[in-house]
Coordinates of C-alpha atoms in Angstrom, one line a residue:
M1 CA -38.5 1.7 -6.6
Q2 CA -38.8 3.5 -3.3
R3 CA -41.0 0.7 -2.0
L4 CA -38.5 -1.8 -3.2
L5 CA -35.6 -0.1 -1.3
L6 CA -37.7 0.0 1.9
L7 CA -38.4 -3.8 1.5
I8 CA -34.7 -4.5 0.9
A9 CA -33.7 -2.5 4.0
S10 CA -36.2 -4.5 6.1
V11 CA -34.9 -7.8 4.8
L12 CA -31.3 -6.9 5.6
V13 CA -32.2 -5.9 9.1
L14 CA -34.3 -9.0 9.7
A15 CA -31.6 -11.2 8.2
G16 CA -28.9 -9.8 10.5
C17 CA -27.0 -8.5 7.5
M18 CA -25.0 -5.9 9.4
G19 CA -21.5 -7.0 8.4
T20 CA -21.4 -10.5 10.0
P21 CA -22.1 -13.8 8.1
T22 CA -25.0 -15.6 9.7
P23 CA -27.1 -18.7 8.8
L24 CA -29.8 -16.1 7.8
A25 CA -27.5 -14.5 5.3
P26 CA -25.4 -17.3 3.7
G27 CA -24.5 -15.0 0.7
L28 CA -22.1 -13.0 2.9
R29 CA -18.6 -14.3 2.5
G30 CA -15.0 -13.2 2.0
S31 CA -14.2 -9.7 3.1
V32 CA -17.4 -8.8 4.9
G33 CA -18.1 -5.3 6.1
F34 CA -15.8 -2.2 6.3
P35 CA -12.0 -2.4 7.0
H36 CA -12.6 -1.0 10.5
Q37 CA -15.8 -2.9 11.2
G38 CA -16.1 -6.4 9.7
V39 CA -15.0 -10.0 9.6
L40 CA -13.3 -12.4 7.2
T41 CA -14.2 -15.8 5.8
D42 CA -12.4 -18.0 3.2
A43 CA -9.1 -16.4 4.2
A44 CA -5.7 -17.3 2.6
P45 CA -2.5 -17.4 4.7
L46 CA 0.6 -15.5 3.7
P47 CA 3.5 -18.1 3.9
P48 CA 6.2 -17.0 6.4
R49 CA 8.7 -16.7 3.5
G50 CA 8.6 -16.2 -0.2
T51 CA 10.5 -14.8 -3.1
G52 CA 11.5 -11.3 -2.1
Y53 CA 9.7 -11.2 1.3
R54 CA 9.4 -12.6 4.7
L55 CA 7.2 -12.0 7.7
Y56 CA 8.4 -9.4 10.2
R57 CA 7.0 -11.6 13.1
M58 CA 7.6 -15.2 12.1
K59 CA 5.2 -16.5 14.8
T60 CA 2.0 -14.5 14.3
D61 CA -1.7 -15.2 13.9
T62 CA -2.2 -12.1 11.8
R63 CA -1.0 -13.4 8.4
W64 CA -4.4 -14.0 6.9
G65 CA -6.1 -12.1 4.2
N66 CA -8.3 -11.9 1.2
P67 CA -6.6 -14.2 -1.4
R68 CA -6.2 -11.2 -3.7
L69 CA -4.3 -9.3 -1.0
V70 CA -2.0 -12.3 -0.3
A71 CA -1.3 -12.7 -4.1
A72 CA -0.7 -8.9 -4.5
I73 CA 2.0 -8.9 -1.7
Q74 CA 3.7 -12.0 -3.1
G75 CA 3.6 -10.7 -6.7
A76 CA 4.9 -7.2 -5.8
A77 CA 7.7 -8.5 -3.6
R78 CA 8.7 -10.9 -6.4
T79 CA 8.8 -8.1 -8.9
V80 CA 10.9 -5.8 -6.8
S81 CA 13.4 -8.7 -6.1
Q82 CA 13.7 -9.1 -9.9
V83 CA 14.0 -5.5 -11.0
R84 CA 16.0 -4.2 -8.0
P85 CA 17.6 -7.1 -6.0
G86 CA 18.3 -6.4 -2.4
A87 CA 17.1 -7.2 1.1
P88 CA 13.7 -8.9 1.4
L89 CA 10.5 -6.9 2.0
L90 CA 9.4 -7.4 5.7
V91 CA 5.6 -7.9 6.0
G92 CA 3.8 -6.9 9.2
D93 CA 0.2 -7.7 10.1
L94 CA -2.5 -8.6 7.8
S95 CA -5.7 -9.9 9.6
A96 CA -6.6 -12.6 12.0
R97 CA -7.9 -15.8 10.3
R98 CA -11.6 -14.8 10.8
G99 CA -10.9 -11.1 10.9
G100 CA -12.4 -8.8 13.5
A101 CA -10.7 -6.5 15.9
W102 CA -7.0 -7.0 16.7
T103 CA -4.8 -5.3 19.2
G104 CA -3.0 -2.3 17.8
H105 CA -5.1 -1.8 14.7
R106 CA -8.2 0.2 14.0
S107 CA -8.7 -1.5 10.7
H108 CA -7.2 -4.8 9.4
R109 CA -10.6 -6.5 10.2
T110 CA -11.7 -7.9 6.8
G111 CA -8.5 -9.2 5.2
R112 CA -8.0 -6.2 2.9
D113 CA -5.2 -4.5 4.8
A114 CA -1.5 -5.2 5.2
D115 CA 1.5 -3.4 6.8
L116 CA 4.6 -3.4 4.6
L117 CA 7.8 -2.2 6.3
L118 CA 9.8 0.2 4.2
Y119 CA 12.9 -0.8 2.2
C120 CA 16.1 0.5 3.8
L121 CA 19.7 1.3 3.0
T122 CA 22.7 1.9 5.1
P123 CA 24.0 5.5 4.9
D124 CA 26.6 4.4 2.4
G125 CA 23.9 2.8 0.1
R126 CA 23.9 -0.9 1.0
S127 CA 20.5 -2.7 1.0
I128 CA 19.5 -4.1 4.4
P129 CA 16.4 -5.5 5.9
S130 CA 14.2 -3.0 7.7
P131 CA 15.2 -2.7 11.4
G132 CA 11.6 -2.3 12.3
F133 CA 9.0 0.4 12.5
V134 CA 11.5 3.3 12.4
H135 CA 10.3 6.8 11.6
F136 CA 11.6 8.4 8.4
G137 CA 11.9 12.2 8.2
P138 CA 11.6 14.5 5.1
D139 CA 15.3 13.8 4.4
G140 CA 14.6 10.1 4.1
L141 CA 16.7 9.2 7.3
A142 CA 15.5 7.3 10.3
E143 CA 17.2 6.6 13.6
T144 CA 17.1 3.1 15.0
E145 CA 16.8 2.1 18.6
D146 CA 20.6 1.6 18.9
G147 CA 21.3 5.1 17.7
K148 CA 22.3 4.3 14.2
F149 CA 20.8 5.7 11.0
V150 CA 19.2 4.1 8.0
R151 CA 18.0 5.6 4.8
L152 CA 14.8 5.1 2.9
D153 CA 15.4 3.1 -0.2
V154 CA 13.4 5.3 -2.5
P155 CA 14.0 3.4 -5.8
R156 CA 12.8 0.1 -4.3
T157 CA 9.9 1.8 -2.5
W158 CA 8.8 3.2 -5.8
E159 CA 9.1 -0.2 -7.4
I160 CA 6.7 -1.8 -4.9
V161 CA 4.2 1.0 -5.2
K162 CA 4.5 0.6 -9.0
A163 CA 4.1 -3.1 -8.9
L164 CA 1.0 -2.9 -6.6
V165 CA -0.7 -0.1 -8.6
D166 CA 0.0 -1.8 -11.9
A167 CA -1.2 -5.3 -10.8
P168 CA -4.5 -6.0 -12.6
E169 CA -6.0 -8.2 -9.9
A170 CA -4.8 -6.2 -6.8
N171 CA -7.4 -3.4 -7.1
V172 CA -5.3 -1.2 -4.8
Q173 CA -7.6 1.3 -3.0
W174 CA -5.1 3.0 -0.7
L175 CA -1.4 3.0 0.1
F176 CA -1.2 5.0 3.3
L177 CA 2.2 6.8 3.6
A178 CA 3.4 10.0 5.1
R179 CA 3.1 12.9 2.6
W180 CA 6.8 13.8 2.9
L181 CA 7.8 10.2 1.9
E182 CA 5.2 10.2 -0.9
A183 CA 6.9 13.3 -2.2
L184 CA 10.3 11.5 -2.3
V185 CA 8.8 8.5 -4.1
I186 CA 6.8 10.5 -6.7
E187 CA 9.7 12.8 -7.4
H188 CA 11.9 9.8 -8.1
A189 CA 9.3 8.3 -10.4
R190 CA 9.0 11.5 -12.4
A191 CA 12.7 11.9 -12.6
R192 CA 12.9 8.3 -14.1
G193 CA 10.4 9.2 -16.7
E194 CA 7.8 6.7 -15.5
D195 CA 4.5 6.4 -17.3
P196 CA 2.5 9.6 -16.4
E197 CA -0.8 7.6 -16.1
L198 CA 0.8 5.2 -13.7
V199 CA 2.3 8.0 -11.6
W200 CA -1.1 9.7 -11.5
R201 CA -2.7 6.6 -10.2
A202 CA 0.0 6.2 -7.6
E203 CA -0.5 9.8 -6.5
N204 CA -4.2 9.1 -6.1
V205 CA -3.9 6.0 -3.9
L206 CA -0.9 7.3 -1.8
L207 CA -2.4 9.1 1.2
Q208 CA -1.4 10.3 4.6
P209 CA -4.4 9.3 6.7
K210 CA -6.1 12.0 8.9
D211 CA -7.5 9.7 11.6
S212 CA -4.4 7.7 12.5
A213 CA -0.6 7.9 12.6
S214 CA 1.2 9.6 9.8
H215 CA 2.6 6.3 8.4
D216 CA 6.2 7.4 8.3
D217 CA 7.4 4.0 9.4
H218 CA 5.6 1.7 7.0
L219 CA 3.4 1.4 3.9
H220 CA -0.2 0.4 4.6
L221 CA -1.7 -1.5 1.7
R222 CA -5.5 -1.7 1.3
I223 CA -7.2 -3.3 -1.6
A224 CA -10.7 -2.4 -2.9
C225 CA -13.7 -4.6 -3.2
T226 CA -14.3 -6.2 -6.5
P227 CA -17.9 -6.0 -7.8
D228 CA -18.6 -9.6 -6.9
E229 CA -17.1 -9.1 -3.4
A230 CA -19.3 -6.0 -2.9
V231 CA -22.4 -8.1 -3.6
A232 CA -21.1 -10.7 -1.0
G233 CA -20.8 -8.0 1.7
C234 CA -17.5 -6.2 1.1
A235 CA -17.9 -2.4 1.7
G236 CA -16.1 0.9 2.1
G237 CA -13.9 3.3 0.3
P238 CA -13.7 4.8 -3.2
I239 CA -13.8 3.0 -6.4
W240 CA -11.2 4.6 -8.6
P241 CA -12.1 5.1 -12.3
W242 CA -9.5 2.6 -13.5
L243 CA -11.0 -0.2 -11.3
P244 CA -14.0 -2.3 -12.1
G245 CA -17.2 -0.5 -11.2
P246 CA -20.1 -1.8 -9.1
L247 CA -22.5 -4.3 -10.6
E248 CA -25.7 -2.6 -12.0
L249 CA -29.2 -4.0 -11.7
G250 CA -31.0 -4.6 -15.0
D251 CA -34.4 -3.1 -15.8
Q252 CA -36.5 -5.7 -14.0
P253 CA -39.8 -5.6 -12.1
E254 CA -39.5 -4.7 -8.5
A255 CA -41.1 -8.0 -7.4
D256 CA -38.5 -10.1 -9.3
L257 CA -35.6 -8.1 -7.8
L258 CA -37.0 -8.6 -4.3
R259 CA -37.5 -12.3 -4.9
A260 CA -33.8 -12.7 -6.0
I261 CA -32.6 -10.8 -2.9
L262 CA -34.8 -12.9 -0.6
D263 CA -33.6 -16.1 -2.2
E264 CA -29.9 -15.1 -1.6
L265 CA -30.4 -13.8 2.0
V266 CA -33.2 -16.0 3.4
P267 CA -33.7 -19.1 1.3
D268 CA -36.5 -20.5 3.6
A269 CA -38.6 -17.4 3.1
A270 CA -39.8 -18.5 -0.3
G271 CA -43.2 -19.6 1.0
A272 CA -43.7 -16.6 3.3
R273 CA -42.9 -14.1 0.5
E274 CA -45.5 -15.4 -2.0
S275 CA -48.4 -14.1 0.1
S276 CA -46.9 -10.6 0.3
L277 CA -45.7 -10.0 -3.2
P278 CA -48.1 -8.7 -5.9

């Protein structure tokens, strides 16, 4: 097996399989690489408007994503609009059509990330569209550029967290959010008597990142790779126990496994490999 692993590593290097689709590695597709270092193929666009949401920037080239990400946003926004009607969810950046680096983002490179502006209320409790990326404090209040105040709509924020975590095809990996806002949302969920299993999952995926801003002005959604996507080049992050696990190789001879890998990565190498395999 050690020899097989060394051979596989050599094939990957020779094929240029370092997170970028190439003619030498036609099996790489979809969300390829890590969220902070990768590209995107077969992207789906998020329409500018839909049930329960609209784009924050209507003219933008960063509304592309993994089709599952786009479907997750549309489904969650629709659910919130049905269970708690109010102002639409404003959706910020996803990824560029072909992924890669984009100004203002360290991640958002493989179509697995999306910025969702937080639901807001007026101080007297009326639902309003988010005024933008305003910073909410531990009391749930944020000051806008014109000196007015808005309040975090905690119930609707919990509803979108719930809808995303509970969506079977979303495979939510992280929901980046400031820890003091997470506390407000989780406290609300417990007070409502929500399913403890669902609340536990939400607590796991809600996280204030250590290597970027605190995320007190938006909710950053990141979906995990499915097993099939991982085989096609998707990488990075934990696989939670409630998500589908990675594909496992069967008990096959090393030579057969290497042949299968070579066929996927370098189809024209069939003749060359016969002379080197036992």
